XYZ file of C-alpha atoms in Angstrom:
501
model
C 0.000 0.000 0.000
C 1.072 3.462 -1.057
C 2.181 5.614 2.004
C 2.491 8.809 -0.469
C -0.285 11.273 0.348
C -3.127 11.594 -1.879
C -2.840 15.081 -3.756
C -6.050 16.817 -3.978
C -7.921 18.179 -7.104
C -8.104 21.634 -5.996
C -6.032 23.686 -3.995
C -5.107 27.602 -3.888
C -3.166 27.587 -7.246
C -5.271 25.791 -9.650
C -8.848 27.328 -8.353
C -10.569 30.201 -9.902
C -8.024 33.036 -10.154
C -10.450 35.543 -10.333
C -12.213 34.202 -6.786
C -8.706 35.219 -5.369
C -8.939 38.612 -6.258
C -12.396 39.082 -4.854
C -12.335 41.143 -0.872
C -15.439 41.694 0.326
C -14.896 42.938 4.088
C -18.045 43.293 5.478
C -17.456 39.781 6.134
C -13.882 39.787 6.539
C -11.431 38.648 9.097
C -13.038 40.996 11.657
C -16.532 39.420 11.021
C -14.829 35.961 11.496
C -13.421 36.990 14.640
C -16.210 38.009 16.331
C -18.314 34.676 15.135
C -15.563 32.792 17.136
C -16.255 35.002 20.119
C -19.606 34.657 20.346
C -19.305 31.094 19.979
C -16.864 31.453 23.471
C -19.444 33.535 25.145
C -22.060 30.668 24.258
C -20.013 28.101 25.254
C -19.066 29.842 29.344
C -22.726 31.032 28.909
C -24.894 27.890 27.985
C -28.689 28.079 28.684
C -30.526 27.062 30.806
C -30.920 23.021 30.841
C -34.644 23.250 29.988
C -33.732 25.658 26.775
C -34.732 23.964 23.037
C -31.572 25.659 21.550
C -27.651 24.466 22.394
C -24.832 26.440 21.258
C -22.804 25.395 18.121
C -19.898 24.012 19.042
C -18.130 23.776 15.285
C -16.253 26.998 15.197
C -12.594 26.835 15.683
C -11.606 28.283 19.467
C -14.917 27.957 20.536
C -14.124 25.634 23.236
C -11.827 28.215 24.819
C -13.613 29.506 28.107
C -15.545 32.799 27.075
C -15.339 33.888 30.872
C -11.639 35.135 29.898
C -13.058 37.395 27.345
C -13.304 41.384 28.300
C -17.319 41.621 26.940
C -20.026 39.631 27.715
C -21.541 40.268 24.132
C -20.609 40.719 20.198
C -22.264 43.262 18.743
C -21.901 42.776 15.217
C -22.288 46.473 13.657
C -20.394 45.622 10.778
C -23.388 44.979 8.680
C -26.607 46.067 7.794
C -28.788 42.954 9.466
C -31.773 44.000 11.957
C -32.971 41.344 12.656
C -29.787 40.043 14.141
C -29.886 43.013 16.225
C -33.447 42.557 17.893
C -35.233 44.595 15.081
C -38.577 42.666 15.093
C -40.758 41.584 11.934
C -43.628 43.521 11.002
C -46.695 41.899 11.942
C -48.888 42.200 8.912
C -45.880 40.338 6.668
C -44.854 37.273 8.789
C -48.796 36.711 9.279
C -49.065 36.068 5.486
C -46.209 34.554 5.258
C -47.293 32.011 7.544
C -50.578 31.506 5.459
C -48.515 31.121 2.870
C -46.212 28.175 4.249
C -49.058 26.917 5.531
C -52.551 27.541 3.565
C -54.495 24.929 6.252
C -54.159 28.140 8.364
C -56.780 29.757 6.149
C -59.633 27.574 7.462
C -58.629 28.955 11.023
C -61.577 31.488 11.347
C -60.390 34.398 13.842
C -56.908 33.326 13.732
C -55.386 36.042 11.478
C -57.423 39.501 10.406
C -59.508 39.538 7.142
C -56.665 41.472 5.246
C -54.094 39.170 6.359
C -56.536 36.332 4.921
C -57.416 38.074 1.967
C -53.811 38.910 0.765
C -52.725 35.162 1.114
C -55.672 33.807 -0.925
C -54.422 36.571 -3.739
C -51.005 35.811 -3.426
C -51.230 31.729 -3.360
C -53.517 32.459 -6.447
C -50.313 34.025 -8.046
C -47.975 31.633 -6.817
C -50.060 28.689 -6.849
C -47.385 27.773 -4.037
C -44.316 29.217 -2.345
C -42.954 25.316 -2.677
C -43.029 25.676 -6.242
C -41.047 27.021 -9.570
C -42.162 30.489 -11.230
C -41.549 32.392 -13.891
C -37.907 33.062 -14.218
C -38.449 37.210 -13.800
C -40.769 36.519 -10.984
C -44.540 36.345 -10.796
C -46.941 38.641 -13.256
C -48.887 39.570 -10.904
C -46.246 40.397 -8.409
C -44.141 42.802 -10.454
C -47.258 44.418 -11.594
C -47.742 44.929 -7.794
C -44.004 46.438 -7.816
C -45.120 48.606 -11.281
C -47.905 49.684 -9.596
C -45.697 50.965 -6.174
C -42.913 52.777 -8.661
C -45.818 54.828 -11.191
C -46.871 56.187 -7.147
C -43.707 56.716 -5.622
C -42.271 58.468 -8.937
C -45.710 59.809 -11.128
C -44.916 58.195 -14.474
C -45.562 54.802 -15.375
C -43.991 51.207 -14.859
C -44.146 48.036 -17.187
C -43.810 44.607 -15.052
C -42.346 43.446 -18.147
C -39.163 45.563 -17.346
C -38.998 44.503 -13.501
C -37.084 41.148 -12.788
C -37.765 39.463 -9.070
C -34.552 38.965 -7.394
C -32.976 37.107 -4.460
C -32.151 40.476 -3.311
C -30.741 43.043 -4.190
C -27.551 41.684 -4.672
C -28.398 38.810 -7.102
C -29.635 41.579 -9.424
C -26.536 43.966 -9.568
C -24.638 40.425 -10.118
C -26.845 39.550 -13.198
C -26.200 43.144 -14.537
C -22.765 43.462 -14.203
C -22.536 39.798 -15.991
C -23.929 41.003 -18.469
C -22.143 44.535 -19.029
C -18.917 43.302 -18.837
C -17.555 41.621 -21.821
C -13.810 41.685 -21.961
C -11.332 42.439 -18.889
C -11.139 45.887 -20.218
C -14.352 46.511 -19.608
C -14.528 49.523 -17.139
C -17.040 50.321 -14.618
C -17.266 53.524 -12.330
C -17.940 52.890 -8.363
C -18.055 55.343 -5.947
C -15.406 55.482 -3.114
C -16.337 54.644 -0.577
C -18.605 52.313 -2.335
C -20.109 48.887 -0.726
C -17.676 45.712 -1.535
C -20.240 44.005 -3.802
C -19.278 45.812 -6.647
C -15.461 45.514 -6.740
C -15.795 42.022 -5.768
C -18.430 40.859 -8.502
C -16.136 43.371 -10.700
C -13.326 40.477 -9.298
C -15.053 37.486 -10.256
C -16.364 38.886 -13.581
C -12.564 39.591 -14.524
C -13.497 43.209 -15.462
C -12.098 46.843 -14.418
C -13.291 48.868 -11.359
C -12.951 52.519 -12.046
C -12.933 54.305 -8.738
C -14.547 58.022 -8.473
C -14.134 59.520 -5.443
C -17.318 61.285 -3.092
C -16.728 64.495 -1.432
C -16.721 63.876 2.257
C -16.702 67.852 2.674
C -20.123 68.009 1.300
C -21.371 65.671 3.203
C -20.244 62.718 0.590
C -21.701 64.386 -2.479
C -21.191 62.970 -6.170
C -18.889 64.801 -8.058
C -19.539 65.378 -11.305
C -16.051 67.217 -12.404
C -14.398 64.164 -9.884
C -16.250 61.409 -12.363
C -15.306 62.937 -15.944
C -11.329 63.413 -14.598
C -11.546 59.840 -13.922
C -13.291 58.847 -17.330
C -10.511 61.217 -19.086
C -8.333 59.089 -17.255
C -9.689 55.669 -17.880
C -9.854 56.417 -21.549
C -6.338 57.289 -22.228
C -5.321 53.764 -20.118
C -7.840 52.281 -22.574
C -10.481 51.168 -20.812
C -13.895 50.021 -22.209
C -16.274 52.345 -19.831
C -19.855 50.801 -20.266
C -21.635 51.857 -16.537
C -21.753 53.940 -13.822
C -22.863 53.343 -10.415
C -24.183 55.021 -8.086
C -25.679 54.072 -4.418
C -28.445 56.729 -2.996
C -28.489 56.542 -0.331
C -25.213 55.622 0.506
C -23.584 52.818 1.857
C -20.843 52.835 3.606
C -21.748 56.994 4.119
C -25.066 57.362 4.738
C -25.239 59.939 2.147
C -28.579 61.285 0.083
C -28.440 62.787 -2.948
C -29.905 65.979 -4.210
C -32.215 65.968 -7.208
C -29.833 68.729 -8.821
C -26.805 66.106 -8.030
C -28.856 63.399 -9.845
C -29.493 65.495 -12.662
C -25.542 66.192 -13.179
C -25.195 62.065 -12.790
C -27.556 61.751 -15.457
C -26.024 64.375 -17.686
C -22.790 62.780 -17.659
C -24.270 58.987 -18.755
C -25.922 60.849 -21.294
C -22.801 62.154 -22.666
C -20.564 59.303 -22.245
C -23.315 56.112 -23.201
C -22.584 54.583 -20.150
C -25.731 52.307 -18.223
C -26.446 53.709 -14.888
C -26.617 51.202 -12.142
C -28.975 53.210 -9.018
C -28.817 50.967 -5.944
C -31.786 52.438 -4.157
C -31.929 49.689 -1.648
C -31.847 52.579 1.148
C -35.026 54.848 -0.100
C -37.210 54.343 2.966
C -33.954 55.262 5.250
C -33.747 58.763 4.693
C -33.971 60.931 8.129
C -33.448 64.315 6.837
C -34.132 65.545 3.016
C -35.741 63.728 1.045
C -35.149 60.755 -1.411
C -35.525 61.216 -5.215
C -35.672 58.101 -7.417
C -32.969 58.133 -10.545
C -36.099 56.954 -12.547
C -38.350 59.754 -11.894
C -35.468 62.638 -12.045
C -34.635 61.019 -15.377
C -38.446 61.320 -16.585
C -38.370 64.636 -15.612
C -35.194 65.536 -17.480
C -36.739 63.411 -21.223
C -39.962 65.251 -20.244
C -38.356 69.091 -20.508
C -35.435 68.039 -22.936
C -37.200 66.206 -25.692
C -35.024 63.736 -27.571
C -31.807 64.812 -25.389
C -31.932 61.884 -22.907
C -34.046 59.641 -24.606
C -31.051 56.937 -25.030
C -30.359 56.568 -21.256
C -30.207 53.190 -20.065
C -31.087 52.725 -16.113
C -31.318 49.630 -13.961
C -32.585 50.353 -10.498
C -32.507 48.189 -7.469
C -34.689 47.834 -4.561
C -34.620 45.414 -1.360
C -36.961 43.876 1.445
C -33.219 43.423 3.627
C -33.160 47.194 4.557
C -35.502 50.132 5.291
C -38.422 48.933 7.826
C -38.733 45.675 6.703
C -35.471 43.993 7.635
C -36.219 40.548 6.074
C -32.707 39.796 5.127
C -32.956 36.277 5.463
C -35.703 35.831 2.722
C -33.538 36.965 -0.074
C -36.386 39.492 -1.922
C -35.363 42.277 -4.024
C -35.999 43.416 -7.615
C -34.751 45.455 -10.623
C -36.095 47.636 -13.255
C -34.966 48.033 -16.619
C -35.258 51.692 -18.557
C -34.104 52.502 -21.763
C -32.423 48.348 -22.437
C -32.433 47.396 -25.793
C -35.125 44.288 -26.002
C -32.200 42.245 -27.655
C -30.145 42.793 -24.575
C -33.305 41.979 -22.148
C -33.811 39.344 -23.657
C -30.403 37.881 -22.719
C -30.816 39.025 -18.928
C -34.215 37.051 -19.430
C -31.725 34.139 -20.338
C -29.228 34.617 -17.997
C -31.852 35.005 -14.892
C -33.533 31.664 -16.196
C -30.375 29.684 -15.614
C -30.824 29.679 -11.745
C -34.813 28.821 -12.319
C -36.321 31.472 -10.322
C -35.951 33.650 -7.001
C -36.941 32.296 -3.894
C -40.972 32.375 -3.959
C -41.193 33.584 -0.364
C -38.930 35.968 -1.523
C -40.933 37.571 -4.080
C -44.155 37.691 -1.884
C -42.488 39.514 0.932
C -41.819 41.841 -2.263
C -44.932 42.423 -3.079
C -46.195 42.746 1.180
C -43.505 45.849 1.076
C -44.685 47.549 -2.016
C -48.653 47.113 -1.235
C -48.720 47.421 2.555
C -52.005 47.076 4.324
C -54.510 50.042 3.524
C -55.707 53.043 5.883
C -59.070 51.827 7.097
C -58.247 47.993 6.627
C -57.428 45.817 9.985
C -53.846 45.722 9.941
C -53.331 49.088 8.730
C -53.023 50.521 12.512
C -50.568 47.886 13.877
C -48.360 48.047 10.848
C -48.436 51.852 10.752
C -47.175 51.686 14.505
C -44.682 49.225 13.726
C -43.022 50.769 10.537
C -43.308 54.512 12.223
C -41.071 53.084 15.474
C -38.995 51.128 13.946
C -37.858 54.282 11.628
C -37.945 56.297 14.909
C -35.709 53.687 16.903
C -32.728 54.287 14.103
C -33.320 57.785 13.740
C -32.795 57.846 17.561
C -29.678 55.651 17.729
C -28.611 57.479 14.335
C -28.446 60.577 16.461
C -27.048 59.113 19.611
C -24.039 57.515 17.826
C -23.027 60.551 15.699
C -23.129 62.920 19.083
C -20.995 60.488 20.518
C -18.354 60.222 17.603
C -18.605 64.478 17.800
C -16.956 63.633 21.675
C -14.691 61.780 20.671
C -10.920 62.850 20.138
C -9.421 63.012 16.533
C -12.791 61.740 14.473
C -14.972 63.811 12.628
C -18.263 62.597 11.211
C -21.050 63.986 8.846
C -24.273 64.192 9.954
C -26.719 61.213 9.469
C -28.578 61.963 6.586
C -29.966 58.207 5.630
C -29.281 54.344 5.552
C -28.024 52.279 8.248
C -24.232 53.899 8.502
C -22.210 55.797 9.679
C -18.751 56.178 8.201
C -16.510 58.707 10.504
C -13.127 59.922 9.555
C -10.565 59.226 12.614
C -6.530 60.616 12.890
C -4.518 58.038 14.688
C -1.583 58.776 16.607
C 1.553 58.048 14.664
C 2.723 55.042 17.243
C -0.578 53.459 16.419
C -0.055 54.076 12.735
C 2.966 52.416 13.341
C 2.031 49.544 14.991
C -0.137 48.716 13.001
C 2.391 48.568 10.435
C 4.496 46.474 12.622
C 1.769 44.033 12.435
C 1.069 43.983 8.897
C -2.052 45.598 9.184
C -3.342 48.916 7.751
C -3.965 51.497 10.386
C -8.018 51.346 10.346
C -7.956 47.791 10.432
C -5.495 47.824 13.521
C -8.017 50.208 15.063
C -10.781 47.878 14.714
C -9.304 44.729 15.418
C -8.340 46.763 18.677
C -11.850 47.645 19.426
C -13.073 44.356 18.630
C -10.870 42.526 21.192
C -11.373 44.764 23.748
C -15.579 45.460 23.434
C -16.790 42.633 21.266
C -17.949 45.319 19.255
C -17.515 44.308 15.589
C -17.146 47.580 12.958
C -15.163 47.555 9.182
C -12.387 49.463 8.357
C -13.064 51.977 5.838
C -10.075 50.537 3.831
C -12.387 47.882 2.812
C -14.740 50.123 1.286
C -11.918 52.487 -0.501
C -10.386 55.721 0.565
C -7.907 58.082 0.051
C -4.656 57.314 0.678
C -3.601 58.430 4.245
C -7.195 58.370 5.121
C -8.860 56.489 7.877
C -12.388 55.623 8.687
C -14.616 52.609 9.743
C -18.088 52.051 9.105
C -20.797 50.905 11.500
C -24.498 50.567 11.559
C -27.023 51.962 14.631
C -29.076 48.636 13.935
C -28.094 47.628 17.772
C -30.687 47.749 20.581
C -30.123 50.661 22.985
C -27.007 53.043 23.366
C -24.762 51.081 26.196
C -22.250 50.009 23.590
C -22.072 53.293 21.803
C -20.544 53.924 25.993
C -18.348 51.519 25.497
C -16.786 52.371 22.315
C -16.227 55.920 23.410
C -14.215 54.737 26.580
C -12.418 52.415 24.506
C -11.269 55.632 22.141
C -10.229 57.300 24.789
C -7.974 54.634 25.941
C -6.900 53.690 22.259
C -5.914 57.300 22.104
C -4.129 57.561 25.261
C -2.219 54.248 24.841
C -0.559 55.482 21.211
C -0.648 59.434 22.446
């Protein structure tokens, strides 16, 4: 018998290259850290012997005793995920949705309001059920629903023919930049700081991220002169720009755009034939302004400018993980075409139909967060309360966290304008700039680790959303219950800062 050991298939030189190249740091080392943590707090901290639930025991250093840890929680602020952080569902959906796993429930009289009742008989009509296949693009009558929630958000009409069901948000910017980018020198524009998705899909696609810097002076404003210097730029090094993209409102910054700053976006694709890519995932998270849809500023623009911006091509996003619904889990999004040549739909038609469909629950939690219950119908009260506190509750904690980052020595911060973020600037000392470098780690992502280990509070370097060089920030959400750990991660600033002065 052979004693030689068996050499594998696969291993890190003969994989993907492209999956190498991909960072995406919202789940990074830092987010892998703190899972093992929390594992050690479970393990020192079992439940009670009478719980249904026993913590996992199959992450690596779990078995270490938790006790020695400096926190007796994670809180994992490093992504946008409410319901991980005790955001609860709204009623009205996860009634439905129950229906809808479970259509015996319908011959429960009293057991769920009329409306509730009513919506599930409409929507297992549609879907026949939530077990099964649909359409590729998502059910008719669902993206009508979605057609019907865009023409009254934005005054001018929607086709469900152009809207595509997604597993998210993110499954749809992955179809579109599969299908934009052609050849590795195709180029598209992101926005630094701009959420990991892009660059990483950009990765795996093999094509060319052209970074365009926001102004963090005006409260992270696009920059219209900023984008066409960096077109000039990626022209002469002979890139193949086919898209813009822009995310309003912002994430990592928080940042909402003007309709006058939309207009200049708009402008510029005009000139330069490039697809505009509006991640609007954010639109019910704005807590001062007010959010304007790329779709209806660009109706308004063809509408006084006959002919001039007829040629645009849009793709807007839309999500149930964020604003008030927080259904993460469920994987529901969609996107809507403008402008696409039906040749080229056609192939996103194709390229959808190759994973079957989105998730059927999916899709009808969709269609619950476009067409919530109606004034004067049963639910309409509880879900009103419900939607109006939970928008409240991050306002609140919005507020808390950026007065607390104002207090805090050598970080500076723009007000919170929308989304889930905040994304301050902070000067390190130079012997913590230079640790860090001791350790191989960039200065942000020293700080971090730092905080982590010492608060079990979990944040992201801004270095792994992009920056300018000699710039340091880290982003964090106000999706946690409560303001004790924004406490905690002053005092541990202070310290930081005192330690390195």
């Amino acid at each position: 018998m052979s004693t030689s050991p068996v050499r594998k298939a696969l291993n890190i030189k003969n994989i993907n290259p492209h999956l190498l190249k991909a960072q995406y740091a919202v789940r990074g080392e830092l987010a892998q850290r703190s899972e093992v943590y929390r594992q050690q707090l479970a393990v020192a901290n079992p439940p009670p012997a009478d719980a249904h639930s026993a913590p996992l025991n199959d992450v690596e250093g779990a078995q270490q005793n938790g006790s020695t840890l400096p926190f007796d929680a994670v809180i994992s602020a490093n992504i946008g995920n409410p319901q991980q952080l005790d955001q609860k569902p709204i009623t009205f959906f996860r009634q439905v949705l129950s229906i809808l796993e479970y259509p015996t429930l319908l011959e429960k009289e009293g057991l769920f309001p009329e409306d509730v009742r009513e919506r599930a008989r409409v929507l297992l009509k549609e879907v026949g059920s939530v077990g099964a296949y649909s359409q590729s693009q998502g059910c008719l009558g669902i993206r009508q629903s979605v057609a019907n929630f865009i023409e009254a958000r934005d005054g001018y009409p929607a086709d469900p023919r152009n809207i595509f069901l997604t597993a998210g948000a993110s499954s749809g910017v992955n179809t579109l930049l599969n299908t934009i980018c052609s050849h590795p020198a195709t180029g598209v524009l992101i926005p630094i700081p701009q959420y990991p998705l892009y660059t990483a899909t950009l990765a795996l696609v093999n094509a060319a991220p052209v970074p365009y810097f926001l102004n963090e002076a005006t409260a992270w404003s696009t920059d219209a002169k900023q984008i066409r210097s960096e077109i000039s730029k990626a022209k002469v090094a002979g890139t193949d720009l086919k898209c813009l993209v822009v995310i309003n409102p912002g994430n990592p910054t928080g940042a909402t755009l003007t309709e006058s700053g939309i207009e200049e976006v708009i402008a510029l694709a005009a000139e330069e034939h490039l697809v505009i890519m509006a991640d609007e995932v954010y639109q019910t998270n704005v807590y001062s302004g007010k959010f304007h849809s790329f779709k209806k500023v660009l109706r308004n623009m063809q509408k006084a400018s006959p002919g001039v911006y007829d040629h645009v091509e849009l793709v807007s996003f839309h999500s149930v993980s964020k604003g008030m619904v927080g259904e993460c889990g469920h994987r529901g999004g969609y996107f809507e075409l403008v402008g696409f040549d039906p040749e080229v739909q056609a192939q996103i038609y194709k390229l959808v139909s190759i994973t079957l469909c989105p998730p059927v629950t999916g899709q009808c939690l969709v269609e619950l967060m476009v067409n919530p219950p109606a004034p004067g119908s049963p639910s309409h009260d509880l879900y009103e309360q419900e939607y109006s506190s939970i928008f409240e509750g991050l306002k609140l904690r919005s507020r808390a966290l950026h007065s607390a980052f104002l207090r805090m020595e050598g970080v500076e911060c723009q007000d919170p304008l929308g989304a889930m973020y905040l994304f301050p600037t902070i000067t390190l000392p130079t012997a913590a700039v230079k640790k860090a470098r001791e350790e191989g780690r960039r200065p942000d992502e020293f700080y971090c680790m730092r905080l982590l280990e010492a608060t079990g509070i979990c944040v992201v370097p801004g270095s792994g959303f992009g920056q300018r060089e000699g710039e340091w920030h880290f982003r964090t959400t106000f999706l946690a219950p409560g303001v004790d750990w924004v406490g905690k991660l002053e005092k541990f600033h202070e310290g930081f800062m005192n330690e390195f002065r």
